């Protein structure tokens, strides 16, 4: 503690301010403290702040026995480490913090980062599922719960939200994002930043967020992870950037760059992205962390000739902290000494890192996040379970419900066969990126349904999804798909035959999506499709519950199965959420954040496409279409049903002209025409008919969640201002161009209630 106290005294003395008065808003004071600290730091100490190591921890304490771990441990003691990741829990983190605070010259506290992607211990649905709720308050709250638990366990920085827009369901990482749309994606991104960071970052229960991966990682060619990205300026500005901008507007404290190259330059060495755009145009004053090893990876990319060169390129491009390339700590000093890198670049990077540490309150109290009693109380608190259950229910999307097979009647004696390995799986529903939670802690669908229907429910596995996987949670496993084992089919068939209705829970294993988990086929893995078709032969009353981390190709199911429920991977409370929906205690209201293709060949498929010169349809062959498949998705973006029905009518626009500095109102009448109370996400889409660059056929520009009793109606209003119509134009400006705009309002991206207006200059 002694050396640490010296730093506190220095800063307090220099600026005559209370170090405890160290709030997030005190930017001026913090900047001064940062400057004063930089002034007394040696080059080694500065470089140390820019170095982040992965944990090197044994269950019983640090494991500095050999090789890499030993180097890391020694560097920690020398003040050559600014941050650690993948160290969790108060006890382990306290031990680390003590080393730097007590044994290094300046005692600068570590910032502890972890991938708190959808919860810490108590898991929320995977982010793609949460986005399906379209409910920003709930999403913010889910991030809040994650922050509460993570901060109680010593983490003060999460590598989330992942805000990469993606139009490719083959890419495994779509599970981490908010889907295909920049408007929805921006709102979700901002909500998650608010949830993690709260209003005051210096509180012990808020954590710094990271907008990642900057940029365009979601556009990797052919959906193969880490692959090349080559996209136009138009796509970059109008589709990729908006969610990142939303996080900056929300005050996100860090950015992570990306593994991919963008138009020939790796994101990590890309100064256009990091210096010109992020730190320049957007005025971002937090810091940028590289992705794992992405500085070294510039060598195989063919951009850096060796490690020294990679280090130079990354720093010059604006990557402030090195995650696990170990290059800044090894090579930066020689680059400064040989005058290839100017010290001002290092000072800038270190200032950014220190600023966030000050904002987190780590200089006031490096042990602020380290209270074992709080950890014990907060982790797995019943309130957290309640919150993730709410989030889970709202994330479910009803894709089909013929003859009102759902909801089941609670008092009914109908016999139900529950089939599918995933129905009795307490691990898969946790999804990928559950780095801090415990395996096998999800409530299964079987457990959830038993609470409603014990005597008339029979469970049969039918078939496995995955027969074997091994390895560390969230990291590489050998995934072996069950291709052949149909030994469970007979028992499942018999159960189905003797039941009134069958619930089949099918989909992907929890580790089939996520990083490094791209697929070329996105149908039901293994023999599950066959199982579905076999069961269908003996009982057609099937409710198909899907568990998956990406849109799946379920064309056959859509044609044949009467009820389909998209349940993604819903986290810890999965089984309870699904059961409450199946039995009507919760009326589903989720809407798809990503289009479901009819076949993989349609990918990339997205609702906000361009019209082309030959949009068709035409009787002739020469229009933009496939010869063997329709152009439309199986389920469009924004789609989702309810147990009740809604009728849209009476679209009205206040004026057919909108002046540049004005706004106009457009309204629609929504009526609940069914038998259940229910929620509808009323969606507003706009098309800019003619512009200096071609614009999408429509773009989401607003939505409202409206809850109505049966028979009830409500007028829903949207305000359209010139701001809403801005895009990155051919003039390299964010601007709205005068001209005609179409408006569509409805329940999904095929909305067809139509109006139009003209945007005029005066
Ligand atoms: C991922 C990041 C993640 C980091 C640390 C990388 O492989 O791309 O999203 O935050 O690892 O776990």
XYZ file of C-alpha atoms in Angstrom, residues 164-626:
463
model
C -20.989 -6.164 -35.375
C -23.807 -6.126 -37.889
C -23.958 -9.374 -39.811
C -26.030 -10.675 -42.684
C -24.537 -14.111 -42.665
C -26.003 -16.857 -40.511
C -23.064 -19.108 -41.338
C -20.841 -16.904 -39.192
C -20.773 -18.384 -35.700
C -20.454 -15.037 -34.001
C -23.886 -13.793 -35.011
C -24.948 -15.165 -31.613
C -22.980 -12.382 -29.912
C -24.502 -9.476 -31.772
C -27.885 -7.883 -32.379
C -28.412 -9.168 -35.908
C -28.576 -7.557 -39.312
C -30.004 -4.104 -38.804
C -28.046 -0.926 -38.011
C -31.024 0.881 -36.455
C -32.027 -1.896 -34.063
C -28.343 -2.721 -33.568
C -27.585 0.854 -32.519
C -30.340 0.941 -29.937
C -29.294 -2.418 -28.511
C -25.645 -1.347 -28.428
C -26.486 1.832 -26.533
C -28.778 0.008 -24.110
C -26.078 -2.497 -23.284
C -23.474 0.217 -22.704
C -25.910 1.990 -20.362
C -26.519 -1.261 -18.532
C -22.845 -2.062 -18.008
C -21.549 1.428 -17.284
C -24.528 2.873 -15.433
C -24.590 6.585 -14.715
C -21.446 6.630 -12.616
C -18.523 4.499 -13.644
C -16.751 5.039 -10.362
C -19.363 3.029 -8.462
C -18.264 -0.400 -7.323
C -21.105 -2.032 -9.238
C -20.593 -0.547 -12.698
C -18.029 -1.689 -15.243
C -16.438 -0.235 -18.355
C -17.892 -1.524 -21.620
C -16.165 -2.291 -24.915
C -17.607 -1.727 -28.365
C -16.235 -4.478 -30.560
C -14.968 -5.489 -33.065
C -13.878 -2.372 -34.853
C -14.659 -2.806 -37.648
C -16.689 -4.836 -40.095
C -15.828 -8.235 -38.598
C -19.414 -9.354 -39.304
C -18.787 -9.061 -43.027
C -16.127 -11.776 -43.205
C -16.285 -13.402 -46.612
C -18.496 -16.485 -46.875
C -19.226 -16.336 -43.145
C -15.887 -17.947 -42.305
C -14.529 -16.568 -39.072
C -11.466 -14.302 -39.250
C -11.834 -14.121 -43.022
C -11.143 -11.169 -45.305
C -13.536 -8.235 -45.360
C -13.790 -6.159 -48.494
C -16.744 -3.804 -48.406
C -17.642 -0.433 -49.852
C -17.544 2.893 -48.084
C -21.314 2.929 -48.410
C -21.721 -0.303 -46.415
C -19.053 0.701 -43.920
C -20.645 4.051 -43.085
C -24.309 3.247 -43.464
C -24.402 -0.273 -42.050
C -21.280 -1.056 -40.015
C -20.552 2.245 -38.265
C -23.930 3.279 -36.810
C -23.932 0.921 -33.791
C -20.346 1.924 -32.994
C -21.330 5.582 -33.169
C -24.221 4.836 -30.825
C -21.812 3.431 -28.244
C -19.558 6.472 -28.478
C -22.581 8.726 -28.012
C -23.431 6.668 -24.952
C -19.948 7.209 -23.537
C -18.494 3.733 -24.022
C -15.047 3.704 -22.447
C -13.182 1.232 -24.640
C -13.143 -0.165 -28.143
C -11.685 -3.460 -29.317
C -10.311 -3.705 -32.796
C -10.720 -6.709 -34.946
C -9.041 -9.779 -36.421
C -10.122 -9.096 -39.966
C -8.536 -6.957 -42.583
C -10.733 -4.244 -43.986
C -10.222 -3.483 -47.648
C -6.614 -4.652 -47.513
C -5.543 -3.298 -44.128
C -5.877 -5.325 -40.913
C -8.178 -3.518 -38.498
C -5.482 -3.603 -35.810
C -3.070 -1.668 -38.002
C -5.746 0.475 -39.549
C -5.216 4.130 -38.737
C -8.135 5.236 -40.870
C -10.425 3.294 -38.512
C -8.757 3.985 -35.202
C -7.168 7.399 -35.605
C -9.116 9.175 -38.342
C -12.597 7.900 -37.573
C -12.743 6.752 -33.958
C -10.362 9.095 -32.183
C -10.624 11.825 -34.809
C -14.094 12.314 -36.224
C -15.896 10.669 -33.326
C -13.678 12.226 -30.698
C -13.502 9.049 -28.652
C -11.375 9.637 -25.546
C -11.331 6.109 -24.127
C -8.788 3.501 -25.197
C -8.554 0.800 -27.840
C -7.587 -2.739 -26.961
C -6.351 -5.079 -29.667
C -8.172 -8.341 -30.135
C -6.456 -11.446 -28.850
C -3.064 -11.673 -30.545
C -4.261 -9.482 -33.405
C -1.061 -7.410 -33.418
C 1.079 -10.467 -34.183
C -1.506 -11.648 -36.682
C -0.628 -8.752 -38.936
C 2.394 -10.854 -39.934
C 0.438 -13.763 -41.479
C -1.978 -11.175 -42.883
C 0.986 -10.086 -45.010
C 0.934 -6.550 -43.635
C 3.797 -6.537 -41.096
C 7.159 -7.994 -41.986
C 8.071 -9.014 -38.439
C 7.138 -8.506 -34.803
C 8.818 -5.138 -34.469
C 7.067 -3.922 -37.565
C 3.706 -5.247 -36.305
C 4.228 -3.374 -33.042
C 5.025 -0.156 -34.847
C 2.027 -0.468 -37.173
C -0.395 -1.222 -34.354
C 0.698 1.667 -32.157
C 0.800 4.161 -34.982
C -2.656 3.062 -36.066
C -4.057 3.749 -32.604
C -4.190 0.370 -30.833
C -3.528 1.428 -27.247
C -3.370 -1.856 -25.385
C -1.951 -5.173 -26.539
C -4.045 -8.215 -25.692
C -1.859 -11.275 -25.649
C 0.497 -10.541 -28.527
C 3.118 -9.693 -25.869
C 4.658 -7.351 -28.394
C 4.268 -3.929 -26.839
C 6.032 -5.106 -23.715
C 8.809 -6.684 -25.740
C 9.288 -4.370 -28.700
C 7.982 -0.901 -28.021
C 11.021 0.280 -26.101
C 13.410 -0.457 -28.933
C 11.067 1.335 -31.332
C 11.133 4.452 -29.144
C 14.864 4.263 -28.680
C 15.449 3.911 -32.397
C 13.111 6.897 -32.901
C 10.710 4.880 -35.079
C 7.935 5.603 -32.644
C 7.427 8.980 -31.063
C 6.949 9.051 -27.294
C 3.886 11.249 -27.774
C 2.040 8.253 -29.213
C 2.851 6.263 -26.110
C 1.856 9.109 -23.839
C -1.450 9.368 -25.643
C -2.157 5.646 -25.322
C -1.185 5.564 -21.646
C -3.256 8.663 -20.865
C -6.297 6.988 -22.337
C -5.755 3.847 -20.272
C -5.085 5.749 -17.059
C -8.098 7.946 -17.628
C -10.396 4.928 -17.634
C -8.694 3.577 -14.524
C -9.287 6.902 -12.777
C -12.900 6.946 -13.950
C -13.423 3.488 -12.535
C -12.269 4.786 -9.183
C -9.347 2.385 -9.101
C -6.977 5.098 -7.927
C -9.283 5.983 -5.084
C -9.374 2.401 -4.008
C -7.720 -0.347 -6.025
C -9.722 -2.871 -4.024
C -13.024 -1.183 -4.793
C -14.349 -4.194 -6.666
C -12.924 -6.693 -4.281
C -15.291 -7.402 -1.445
C -15.696 -11.105 -0.748
C -18.880 -10.542 1.219
C -20.471 -8.646 -1.654
C -19.367 -11.335 -4.063
C -21.070 -13.984 -1.966
C -24.269 -11.960 -1.686
C -24.650 -10.749 -5.251
C -23.638 -13.740 -7.353
C -26.671 -15.868 -8.139
C -28.950 -13.582 -6.143
C -32.621 -14.529 -6.693
C -33.280 -11.063 -8.160
C -30.747 -11.815 -10.870
C -32.541 -15.038 -11.726
C -35.814 -13.144 -11.864
C -34.295 -10.601 -14.240
C -32.794 -13.150 -16.628
C -36.085 -15.037 -16.670
C -37.911 -11.865 -17.753
C -35.294 -11.296 -20.440
C -35.557 -14.907 -21.582
C -39.334 -14.825 -21.994
C -39.151 -11.631 -23.989
C -36.502 -13.122 -26.289
C -38.702 -15.966 -27.533
C -40.151 -15.629 -31.031
C -43.275 -17.498 -32.121
C -42.659 -18.405 -35.748
C -45.754 -20.429 -36.507
C -48.895 -21.455 -34.642
C -51.477 -23.157 -36.822
C -54.851 -23.992 -35.313
C -53.747 -22.372 -32.069
C -51.939 -25.520 -30.985
C -50.301 -23.201 -28.474
C -50.685 -22.220 -25.735
C -51.383 -25.500 -23.953
C -54.242 -25.420 -21.516
C -52.929 -25.738 -17.992
C -55.863 -27.752 -16.694
C -55.908 -30.038 -19.713
C -55.203 -33.730 -19.333
C -53.743 -33.992 -22.816
C -50.766 -36.278 -23.005
C -47.554 -34.595 -24.061
C -44.450 -36.307 -25.407
C -41.339 -34.213 -24.959
C -38.613 -35.293 -27.369
C -35.048 -34.231 -28.099
C -31.747 -34.309 -26.260
C -31.850 -30.533 -25.894
C -35.083 -30.799 -23.876
C -33.132 -32.444 -21.093
C -29.899 -30.526 -21.532
C -28.839 -28.152 -18.773
C -25.672 -27.060 -20.538
C -26.417 -26.189 -24.160
C -29.039 -23.546 -23.349
C -26.304 -21.548 -21.585
C -24.906 -20.875 -25.056
C -21.355 -19.927 -25.864
C -19.422 -17.135 -24.110
C -20.375 -18.172 -20.634
C -16.847 -17.798 -19.460
C -17.673 -17.254 -15.816
C -20.734 -19.365 -15.300
C -20.799 -22.973 -14.201
C -21.521 -25.775 -16.601
C -24.826 -27.607 -16.391
C -26.667 -24.830 -14.572
C -29.545 -24.118 -16.939
C -33.092 -25.067 -16.021
C -34.007 -27.649 -18.654
C -37.197 -27.594 -20.702
C -38.134 -30.878 -19.051
C -37.800 -29.325 -15.601
C -39.716 -26.247 -16.683
C -42.565 -28.230 -18.207
C -42.811 -30.594 -15.260
C -43.925 -27.669 -13.132
C -47.042 -27.519 -15.285
C -47.644 -31.059 -16.290
C -46.126 -33.837 -14.301
C -48.351 -36.839 -14.812
C -49.148 -36.471 -18.458
C -45.651 -35.596 -19.659
C -43.323 -38.250 -21.015
C -39.765 -37.531 -22.047
C -37.733 -39.377 -24.682
C -34.382 -38.257 -25.977
C -34.780 -39.513 -29.539
C -31.321 -38.467 -30.663
C -28.289 -36.625 -29.422
C -27.212 -33.335 -30.915
C -23.559 -33.834 -30.147
C -22.137 -37.059 -28.878
C -18.929 -35.782 -27.488
C -17.133 -32.597 -26.863
C -14.303 -31.750 -24.603
C -12.202 -28.777 -23.633
C -12.443 -25.590 -21.701
C -15.765 -23.821 -21.696
C -15.899 -21.256 -24.431
C -12.728 -22.431 -26.051
C -11.810 -24.926 -28.713
C -13.459 -28.278 -28.429
C -13.585 -31.293 -30.615
C -17.172 -31.236 -31.663
C -18.401 -34.532 -32.980
C -21.863 -34.455 -34.400
C -24.063 -37.478 -34.018
C -24.521 -38.458 -37.639
C -25.838 -41.961 -37.287
C -27.131 -42.979 -33.918
C -30.852 -43.563 -34.281
C -31.153 -46.013 -31.432
C -33.443 -43.643 -29.559
C -35.886 -43.214 -32.442
C -38.164 -46.131 -31.574
C -38.835 -45.102 -28.004
C -39.500 -41.537 -29.159
C -41.849 -42.775 -31.880
C -43.858 -44.838 -29.399
C -44.138 -41.935 -26.965
C -45.265 -39.624 -29.763
C -47.823 -42.116 -31.031
C -49.381 -42.469 -27.589
C -49.563 -38.733 -26.952
C -51.962 -35.999 -27.966
C -49.243 -33.540 -28.724
C -45.482 -33.657 -29.146
C -42.996 -30.993 -28.107
C -39.709 -31.471 -29.929
C -36.730 -29.473 -28.737
C -34.176 -29.497 -31.536
C -31.307 -27.321 -32.664
C -27.665 -26.679 -32.110
C -25.387 -27.554 -29.285
C -24.442 -24.549 -27.166
C -20.952 -24.572 -28.634
C -21.932 -24.830 -32.265
C -22.074 -21.078 -32.569
C -19.645 -18.489 -31.270
C -16.062 -17.714 -32.171
C -14.496 -20.103 -34.675
C -17.874 -21.887 -35.120
C -18.839 -21.102 -38.702
C -21.015 -23.607 -40.559
C -21.704 -24.177 -44.253
C -24.991 -25.946 -43.571
C -27.307 -24.300 -41.124
C -29.942 -26.976 -40.843
C -30.674 -29.111 -37.792
C -27.398 -30.901 -37.054
C -26.991 -34.638 -36.935
C -30.022 -36.906 -37.254
C -32.448 -34.407 -35.749
C -34.171 -33.580 -39.046
C -34.704 -37.283 -39.646
C -36.056 -37.658 -36.123
C -38.481 -34.793 -36.728
C -39.740 -36.366 -39.939
C -40.082 -39.787 -38.314
C -42.119 -38.409 -35.416
C -44.259 -36.436 -37.843
C -45.263 -39.706 -39.454
C -46.897 -40.883 -36.228
C -48.159 -37.601 -34.769
C -48.609 -34.357 -36.666
C -49.446 -32.279 -33.615
C -45.908 -31.109 -33.132
C -44.626 -28.011 -31.386
C -41.061 -27.533 -32.532
C -38.971 -25.589 -30.026
C -35.721 -24.444 -31.583
C -32.528 -23.879 -29.642
C -29.835 -22.286 -31.700
C -27.248 -19.551 -31.852
C -28.003 -18.400 -35.385
C -30.860 -18.424 -37.883
C -31.401 -21.991 -39.057
C -32.626 -23.409 -42.300
C -35.940 -25.000 -41.321
C -37.790 -24.990 -44.604
C -39.246 -28.484 -44.133
C -40.441 -27.715 -40.613
C -42.107 -24.525 -41.798
C -44.034 -26.453 -44.448
C -45.100 -29.285 -42.166
C -44.953 -28.526 -38.470
C -47.948 -26.599 -37.095
C -46.192 -24.704 -34.296
C -42.636 -23.420 -34.186
C -41.099 -21.535 -31.281
C -37.683 -19.899 -31.658
C -36.086 -20.191 -28.232
C -32.410 -19.576 -29.085
C -30.172 -20.237 -26.099
C -31.899 -18.519 -23.254
C -29.394 -18.905 -20.444
C -29.857 -20.037 -16.871
C -33.659 -19.787 -16.784
C -34.248 -21.421 -20.170
C -36.681 -24.161 -19.128
C -38.853 -21.873 -17.037
C -39.079 -19.269 -19.799
C -40.025 -21.835 -22.447
C -42.573 -23.555 -20.215
C -44.227 -20.252 -19.340
C -44.586 -19.491 -23.031
C -45.841 -22.970 -23.961
C -48.491 -22.832 -21.242
C -49.540 -19.275 -21.976
C -48.306 -17.641 -18.801
C -46.331 -15.434 -21.097
C -47.627 -14.410 -24.517
C -44.620 -14.268 -26.871
C -43.815 -10.934 -28.455
C -40.286 -11.359 -29.830
C -39.410 -10.389 -33.391
C -36.524 -11.726 -35.434
C -33.417 -9.524 -35.478
C -32.092 -11.524 -38.447
C -33.740 -12.967 -41.545
C -34.112 -16.746 -41.684
C -33.088 -17.945 -45.139
C -34.868 -20.658 -47.122
C -31.519 -22.085 -48.053
C -27.864 -21.347 -47.452
C -27.510 -20.277 -51.083
C -29.526 -17.115 -50.350
C -26.937 -15.859 -47.856
C -26.201 -12.988 -47.383
C -29.899 -12.291 -47.046
C -31.251 -9.161 -45.368
C -34.345 -7.023 -45.566
C -32.648 -3.711 -46.350
C -31.238 -4.794 -49.690
C -30.937 -2.662 -52.821
C -33.519 -2.839 -55.558
C -31.116 -3.502 -58.500
C -31.860 -2.477 -62.073
C -33.913 -5.611 -62.579
C -35.976 -6.132 -59.471
C -38.705 -8.101 -61.278
C -40.673 -10.201 -60.890
C -40.873 -10.908 -64.570
C -42.017 -13.769 -66.756
C -38.704 -13.553 -68.511
C -35.630 -15.097 -67.012
C -33.530 -11.926 -67.005
C -34.301 -10.389 -63.664
C -32.478 -10.579 -60.378
C -33.589 -13.902 -58.961
C -32.728 -17.557 -58.449
